[in-house]
Amino acid sequence: MSDGVKTILFATGLCLVCSLLLTMAATGLKAFQRENALVDRQKNILQAVGAVESGRSYPADAIKALYQSSIQCISIDDEGQVLSAKAAPKKVLPLYLYRADGQVKAYIIPVDSRGLWGRIYGYLALDTDGSTITGFSVYQHSETPGLGGEIENQWFQRNFVGKQIIDAEGNFVSIKIAKGAVEDAVRQDLKPNYVDGISGATMTGKFLSQGLEDILQTYEPVSVHFRNQGMLKLPENALVCQPPS
Amino acid sequence: MSTALVKITRTETYRTVSDALWQNNPISKQVLGICSSLAVTVQMNTAIVMALALTAVVACSNLIISLMRKMIPRNIRIIVEVAVIATLVIIADEVLKAFMYNISKQLSVFVGLIITNCIVMGRAETFAMSNPPLKSFVDGMANGIGYGSILVGVSFFRELLGSGKILGFPVVPQALYDMGYMDMGLMLLAPGAFIVIGLFVWLEHAILNR
């Protein structure tokens, strides 16, 4: 057998063994990883409303129990009406409600935005006044660690708390990420609508601003309802939302 | 007692480990693997998990490559080494994702980047290709421990000075903060790691040269 053939045979054999091992690892561990991802998403929802602290670790059971008792996921249509299980709607949007002491304290919008290197997934929580942000969290992204990756850090997410998605006249303006610190980069009257940007991550900020605006625009009917009439009317058998897979 | 100590210090295993830990440490002496040692040393628990992951990968890759060293065709040996290392790294990453999800999220790309860590490739190419399996395995372990020792050392100082904690537990008393003590923000950033690693290198050279 010539050397060339031997080399090719060896390479083929090695590739087969490696791919077999990788397949085994990936399929064997999938159940655990999925469970972890689910708990992580629940933790991020709770984090967006401030029910758990970011950067601290909690036992999975505690997260699940807290989620069960305080978060309700309902489905709405694109006009902001809560759907009941009987309705057969065309377009369904998931919406989470946060309850504490028997009161709805906030509603949470799932965020799915473009980033510089991939999608950014997270949650944006708004107060029941329909305009004040109570928190923002990110559970999955592919931005560069240390630059755009800072979006998953506490200091960045904490900036969102208390910001407004409407201007002084009550018109929808969304929330935007400034280029630099809000203090220096933004006009006085726009400050409530901007959060501090990340240096070295201008593009991530630009895409995330756009993504947040699109999503808030989609959910604007719900926010308008909260602003004008308060809490949404929940039908007896509200359609449970489909959690993203 | 002393004869037993002499016997231990004369074994080859001891010499391999002490060499990798001290005289020939991959980070402080050979200045390899700096990228990850800057990135994952903000907290001690990420540093420890990273050190364990790298030790497992370099020890196993050394063992496997040493077992195959007589069969590997010379002209594709680097590719074979990379394939073996990459497979091991991906398995390590999957295991972390399944059982240590939070830490794996904090380590993010740096587990995957073990593939490009010069220490792993370097040991495979210079040692495992020309030494028997057991010796290569010990060499891999020793280099992993050498790398880990610096990682844990650096992260100890960064976590203590940067956030006043050790392994996540607050150790700086509140009274000190009340008196005006402040955590050193620099230690949380990459330049802090550069400075600490530099001090480690200096300390080691100073002691060795004496």
XYZ file of C-alpha atoms in Angstrom:
455
model
C 0.000 0.000 0.000
C 1.426 3.361 -0.931
C 1.945 6.100 1.606
C -0.724 8.277 0.053
C -3.432 5.628 0.424
C -2.343 4.943 3.999
C -2.596 8.630 4.854
C -6.085 8.899 3.415
C -7.231 5.748 5.221
C -5.833 7.010 8.516
C -7.481 10.395 8.095
C -10.841 8.801 7.224
C -10.666 6.483 10.218
C -9.792 9.326 12.562
C -12.653 11.472 11.237
C -15.113 8.623 11.727
C -14.043 8.011 15.319
C -14.067 11.735 16.158
C -17.506 12.332 14.656
C -18.896 9.291 16.459
C -17.602 10.552 19.794
C -18.998 14.033 19.171
C -22.403 12.686 18.160
C -22.516 10.590 21.301
C -21.594 13.537 23.525
C -24.084 15.870 21.838
C -27.082 13.521 21.901
C -26.298 12.001 25.299
C -26.102 15.357 27.044
C -28.895 17.129 25.160
C -31.565 16.494 27.819
C -29.453 18.067 30.566
C -28.519 21.041 28.411
C -32.119 21.691 27.419
C -33.216 21.648 31.054
C -30.414 24.087 31.928
C -31.399 26.418 29.099
C -35.043 26.368 30.215
C -34.179 27.256 33.813
C -31.817 29.935 32.515
C -34.618 31.522 30.473
C -36.950 31.449 33.474
C -34.217 33.043 35.570
C -33.816 35.791 32.962
C -37.535 36.550 32.987
C -37.413 36.860 36.779
C -34.262 38.952 36.481
C -35.968 41.391 34.104
C -38.584 42.208 36.745
C -36.011 42.298 39.527
C -37.332 39.206 41.310
C -33.860 37.655 41.276
C -30.497 39.387 41.256
C -28.339 39.040 38.199
C -24.863 37.651 38.749
C -25.943 35.491 41.674
C -26.538 31.779 41.346
C -29.757 30.201 42.534
C -30.682 26.523 42.803
C -32.690 25.378 39.781
C -35.625 24.328 41.968
C -35.897 27.775 43.559
C -36.021 29.410 40.119
C -38.679 26.985 38.898
C -40.823 27.446 42.012
C -40.614 31.228 41.857
C -41.411 31.182 38.149
C -44.414 28.917 38.715
C -45.838 31.127 41.427
C -45.234 34.571 39.957
C -45.114 34.405 36.165
C -48.051 33.805 33.864
C -47.510 33.470 30.155
C -50.454 34.476 27.973
C -50.958 34.931 24.255
C -52.070 38.128 22.594
C -52.829 39.012 18.997
C -51.236 41.877 17.116
C -53.982 44.261 18.240
C -53.173 43.685 21.883
C -56.208 41.501 22.660
C -55.629 38.624 25.031
C -56.521 35.396 23.290
C -58.644 32.717 24.850
C -58.049 29.046 24.239
C -61.081 28.882 21.909
C -59.854 31.482 19.473
C -57.912 30.260 16.473
C -55.723 33.257 15.737
C -53.393 33.792 12.842
C -50.609 35.614 14.598
C -49.893 34.900 18.261
C -47.473 36.870 20.407
C -46.331 35.577 23.785
C -46.502 37.929 26.771
C -45.464 37.253 30.345
C -47.192 38.765 33.376
C -45.365 39.182 36.663
C -47.432 38.913 39.814
C -46.359 39.730 43.342
C -48.715 39.865 46.338
C -51.613 38.952 44.047
C -51.120 42.036 41.869
C -49.808 42.231 38.338
C -46.678 44.319 38.769
C -45.134 44.197 35.314
C -45.409 42.663 31.865
C -42.480 41.109 30.102
C -41.801 41.120 26.385
C -39.489 38.507 24.858
C -36.692 40.160 22.885
C -35.344 38.625 19.709
C -33.075 41.157 18.058
C -30.391 41.237 15.452
C -26.879 41.633 16.834
C -23.574 42.149 15.097
C -22.658 38.436 14.949
C -25.961 36.689 15.553
C -29.352 36.985 17.212
C -29.654 38.480 20.688
C -32.300 36.880 22.900
C -33.546 38.348 26.142
C -36.467 39.912 27.998
C -37.648 43.456 28.513
C -39.954 44.116 31.434
C -42.285 47.132 31.589
C -44.214 48.521 34.521
C -48.027 48.402 34.429
C -48.024 52.138 33.606
C -47.143 50.972 30.095
C -44.107 53.199 29.690
C -41.469 52.638 32.385
C -38.896 49.895 31.897
C -38.356 47.814 35.017
C -35.580 45.659 33.676
C -33.761 44.074 30.772
C -31.927 40.782 30.549
C -30.085 38.789 27.900
C -29.808 35.014 27.947
C -28.234 34.229 24.600
C -26.055 36.133 22.159
C -22.952 35.722 20.008
C -21.357 39.145 20.520
C -17.626 39.508 21.222
C -16.781 38.935 24.903
C -15.554 42.164 26.476
C -17.079 44.342 23.722
C -20.633 43.611 22.537
C -20.716 40.739 25.026
C -21.052 43.331 27.789
C -24.800 43.410 27.012
C -25.156 40.401 29.306
C -23.517 42.236 32.198
C -25.225 43.828 35.138
C -23.888 47.353 34.655
C -25.368 47.576 31.156
C -28.703 45.991 32.006
C -29.138 48.089 35.137
C -29.151 51.246 32.974
C -32.525 50.265 31.547
C -34.301 50.386 34.899
C -36.574 53.423 35.133
C -36.136 54.518 31.508
C -39.158 55.514 29.395
C -40.366 54.249 26.031
C -42.480 57.381 25.480
C -41.533 61.051 25.285
C -42.895 63.877 27.446
C -46.000 64.199 25.205
C -46.756 60.507 25.522
C -45.732 59.495 21.998
C -43.943 56.190 21.468
C -40.200 56.720 20.923
C -38.770 53.359 22.083
C -35.572 52.983 24.096
C -32.225 53.556 22.419
C -28.622 52.811 23.216
C -26.483 55.944 23.152
C -23.056 56.166 21.578
C -21.120 56.658 24.781
C -22.495 57.841 28.096
C -26.016 59.316 28.103
C -24.752 62.222 30.208
C -22.503 63.527 27.395
C -24.035 62.156 24.218
C -27.750 62.850 24.491
C -29.900 65.988 24.536
C -31.437 66.814 27.913
C -35.061 66.135 26.889
C -34.167 62.744 25.347
C -32.249 61.397 28.324
C -35.132 59.255 29.674
C -35.194 57.374 26.348
C -31.501 56.502 26.163
C -29.190 54.100 28.030
C -25.387 54.247 28.213
C -23.663 52.630 25.253
C -20.736 50.235 25.361
C -17.408 51.542 24.101
C -16.106 49.307 21.338
C -19.574 47.967 20.589
C -21.258 50.688 18.547
C -22.679 48.233 16.017
C -24.084 45.894 18.657
C -25.768 48.921 20.235
C -27.165 50.062 16.894
C -28.650 46.671 16.034
C -30.020 46.133 19.539
C -31.634 49.617 19.527
C -33.304 48.779 16.212
C -34.379 45.355 17.464
C -35.858 46.772 20.669
C -37.722 49.422 18.693
C -39.242 46.827 16.325
C -40.317 44.625 19.210
C -41.739 47.476 21.287
C -43.582 48.660 18.170
C -45.110 45.206 17.763
C -46.220 45.199 21.404
C -47.278 48.879 21.349
C -51.041 48.007 21.365
C -50.514 46.201 24.685
C -48.504 49.102 26.095
C -51.171 51.576 24.952
C -53.783 49.476 26.721
C -51.726 49.530 29.917
C -51.179 53.307 29.581
C -54.851 54.171 29.059
C -56.922 51.455 30.695
C -54.541 49.631 33.000
C -54.436 45.873 33.271
C -55.488 43.753 30.282
C -58.734 41.852 30.523
C -57.924 38.188 30.901
C -60.545 35.780 29.511
C -61.540 32.822 31.687
C -59.411 30.374 29.759
C -56.537 32.451 28.487
C -54.504 30.744 25.777
C -51.218 29.645 27.301
C -48.327 30.940 25.272
C -45.965 28.742 23.360
C -42.543 29.066 24.903
C -39.830 29.386 22.259
C -38.097 26.087 21.653
C 11.651 9.967 56.268
C 14.313 11.924 54.457
C 15.285 8.909 52.350
C 11.668 8.512 51.299
C 11.598 12.182 50.304
C 14.791 11.748 48.284
C 13.248 8.722 46.571
C 10.151 10.723 45.619
C 12.129 13.681 44.364
C 14.207 11.334 42.196
C 11.253 9.811 40.366
C 10.627 10.928 36.855
C 7.000 11.858 37.611
C 8.115 14.234 40.336
C 10.627 15.853 38.038
C 8.076 16.248 35.239
C 5.547 17.872 37.569
C 8.003 20.155 39.345
C 9.500 21.159 36.013
C 6.109 22.152 34.579
C 5.043 23.827 37.809
C 8.184 25.771 38.423
C 11.330 25.806 36.256
C 9.428 25.533 33.003
C 5.923 26.771 33.816
C 3.893 27.169 30.605
C 2.563 30.618 31.548
C 5.186 32.315 33.667
C 8.254 30.792 32.000
C 7.219 29.987 28.442
C 4.586 32.758 28.294
C 2.022 30.551 26.530
C -1.756 30.595 27.014
C -1.823 34.242 28.103
C -5.087 35.038 26.307
C -7.238 32.702 28.391
C -5.387 33.535 31.598
C -6.386 37.177 31.124
C -9.976 36.373 30.286
C -11.085 33.833 32.874
C -9.285 34.986 36.016
C -11.768 37.593 37.249
C -13.278 34.991 39.578
C -11.701 31.965 41.192
C -14.420 29.481 40.277
C -14.189 30.148 36.542
C -10.392 29.922 36.775
C -10.569 26.574 38.565
C -13.042 25.105 36.063
C -10.940 26.392 33.162
C -7.793 24.883 34.712
C -9.541 21.518 35.161
C -10.892 21.567 31.599
C -7.478 22.368 30.135
C -5.728 19.760 32.287
C -8.206 17.095 31.176
C -7.816 18.066 27.526
C -4.021 18.269 27.475
C -3.590 15.026 29.448
C -6.024 13.071 27.254
C -4.732 14.526 24.005
C -1.155 13.669 25.017
C -2.235 10.114 25.895
C -4.175 9.557 22.659
C -1.565 11.096 20.401
C 1.198 9.167 22.128
C -0.748 5.916 21.643
C -1.069 6.645 17.927
C 2.370 8.192 17.458
C 3.778 5.249 15.444
C 0.743 5.104 13.121
C 0.273 8.811 12.409
C 1.562 9.619 8.908
C 4.245 12.332 9.258
C 2.787 14.624 6.613
C -0.630 15.019 8.286
C 0.455 14.844 11.930
C -0.479 18.456 12.763
C -3.954 17.960 11.311
C -4.360 14.749 13.314
C -3.261 16.517 16.494
C -5.722 19.352 15.908
C -8.557 16.894 15.190
C -7.917 14.982 18.421
C -7.627 18.176 20.491
C -10.708 19.732 18.913
C -12.792 16.629 19.608
C -11.725 16.587 23.249
C -12.396 20.308 23.659
C -15.896 20.052 22.202
C -16.670 17.119 24.517
C -15.390 19.135 27.501
C -17.557 22.079 26.416
C -20.670 19.885 26.076
C -20.083 18.359 29.518
C -19.728 21.811 31.080
C -22.922 22.980 29.362
C -24.788 19.969 30.744
C -23.544 20.016 34.321
C -22.112 23.480 35.056
C -24.294 25.737 32.930
C -23.634 29.028 34.745
C -19.875 28.650 34.732
C -19.913 27.521 31.126
C -21.842 30.693 30.235
C -19.232 32.804 32.001
C -16.379 30.985 30.298
C -18.240 31.494 26.982
C -15.845 31.097 24.050
C -12.770 30.439 26.140
C -13.477 26.730 26.593
C -13.720 26.420 22.820
C -10.518 28.400 22.481
C -8.579 25.709 24.393
C -8.166 24.273 20.878
C -5.918 27.178 19.958
C -4.068 27.205 23.288
C -0.395 26.806 22.433
C 0.207 24.655 25.516
C -1.982 21.792 24.257
C -0.622 21.843 20.717
C 2.932 22.348 21.974
C 2.876 19.359 24.322
C 1.323 17.140 21.652
C 3.894 18.073 19.038
C 7.061 18.244 21.156
C 6.406 15.601 23.797
C 3.623 13.137 22.959
C 4.869 12.484 19.410
C 8.166 11.094 20.743
C 7.360 9.617 24.177
C 5.418 6.565 25.474
C 1.756 6.974 26.545
C 2.086 6.976 30.329
C 4.927 9.477 30.320
C 2.980 11.707 27.918
C -0.120 11.518 30.100
C 1.861 12.593 33.174
C 3.483 15.358 31.154
C 0.039 16.589 30.078
C -1.239 16.532 33.675
C 1.863 18.356 34.866
C 1.515 21.111 32.285
C -2.192 21.436 33.036
C -1.376 21.830 36.729
C 1.369 24.329 35.910
C -1.087 26.368 33.854
C -3.779 25.983 36.504
C -1.494 27.071 39.338
C -0.912 30.452 37.712
C -4.588 30.788 36.763
C -5.762 30.117 40.306
C -3.041 32.344 41.770
C -3.907 35.259 39.495
C -7.650 34.853 40.023
C -7.145 34.757 43.807
C -5.620 38.248 43.777
C -7.997 39.608 41.141
C -11.108 38.415 42.975
C -9.804 39.488 46.381
C -8.712 42.972 45.311
C -11.299 43.508 42.565
C -14.484 42.401 44.315
C -13.438 41.669 47.916
C -14.430 38.017 47.611
C -12.820 34.593 47.525
C -14.701 31.881 45.616
C -17.755 34.144 45.701
C -17.760 34.601 49.489
C -17.213 38.143 50.750
C -14.017 38.264 52.827
C -13.429 41.993 53.109
C -15.405 43.014 56.234
C -18.172 45.580 55.841
C -16.511 47.715 58.509
C -13.580 48.304 56.169
C -15.932 49.493 53.399
C -17.626 51.796 55.902
C -14.219 53.303 56.668
C -13.837 54.196 52.999
C -12.096 51.141 51.522
C -12.969 50.582 47.874
C -12.593 47.563 45.592
C -9.978 48.016 42.916
C -11.885 48.278 39.637
C -8.698 47.834 37.624
C -8.419 44.229 38.810
C -11.694 43.345 37.080
C -10.335 44.454 33.709
C -7.774 42.733 31.496
C -4.950 45.195 32.346
C -5.249 44.082 35.980
C -4.519 40.520 34.892
C -1.513 41.684 32.858
C -0.074 43.379 35.919
C -0.680 40.395 38.216
C 0.768 37.912 35.714
C 3.754 40.218 35.238
C 4.331 40.259 38.991
C 4.116 36.444 39.067
C 6.716 36.160 36.292
C 8.975 38.626 38.067
C 8.642 36.824 41.404
C 9.414 33.469 39.857
C 12.461 34.714 37.964
C 13.755 36.519 41.021
C 13.511 33.374 43.163
C 14.930 31.080 40.476
C 17.908 33.333 39.817
C 18.925 33.483 43.421
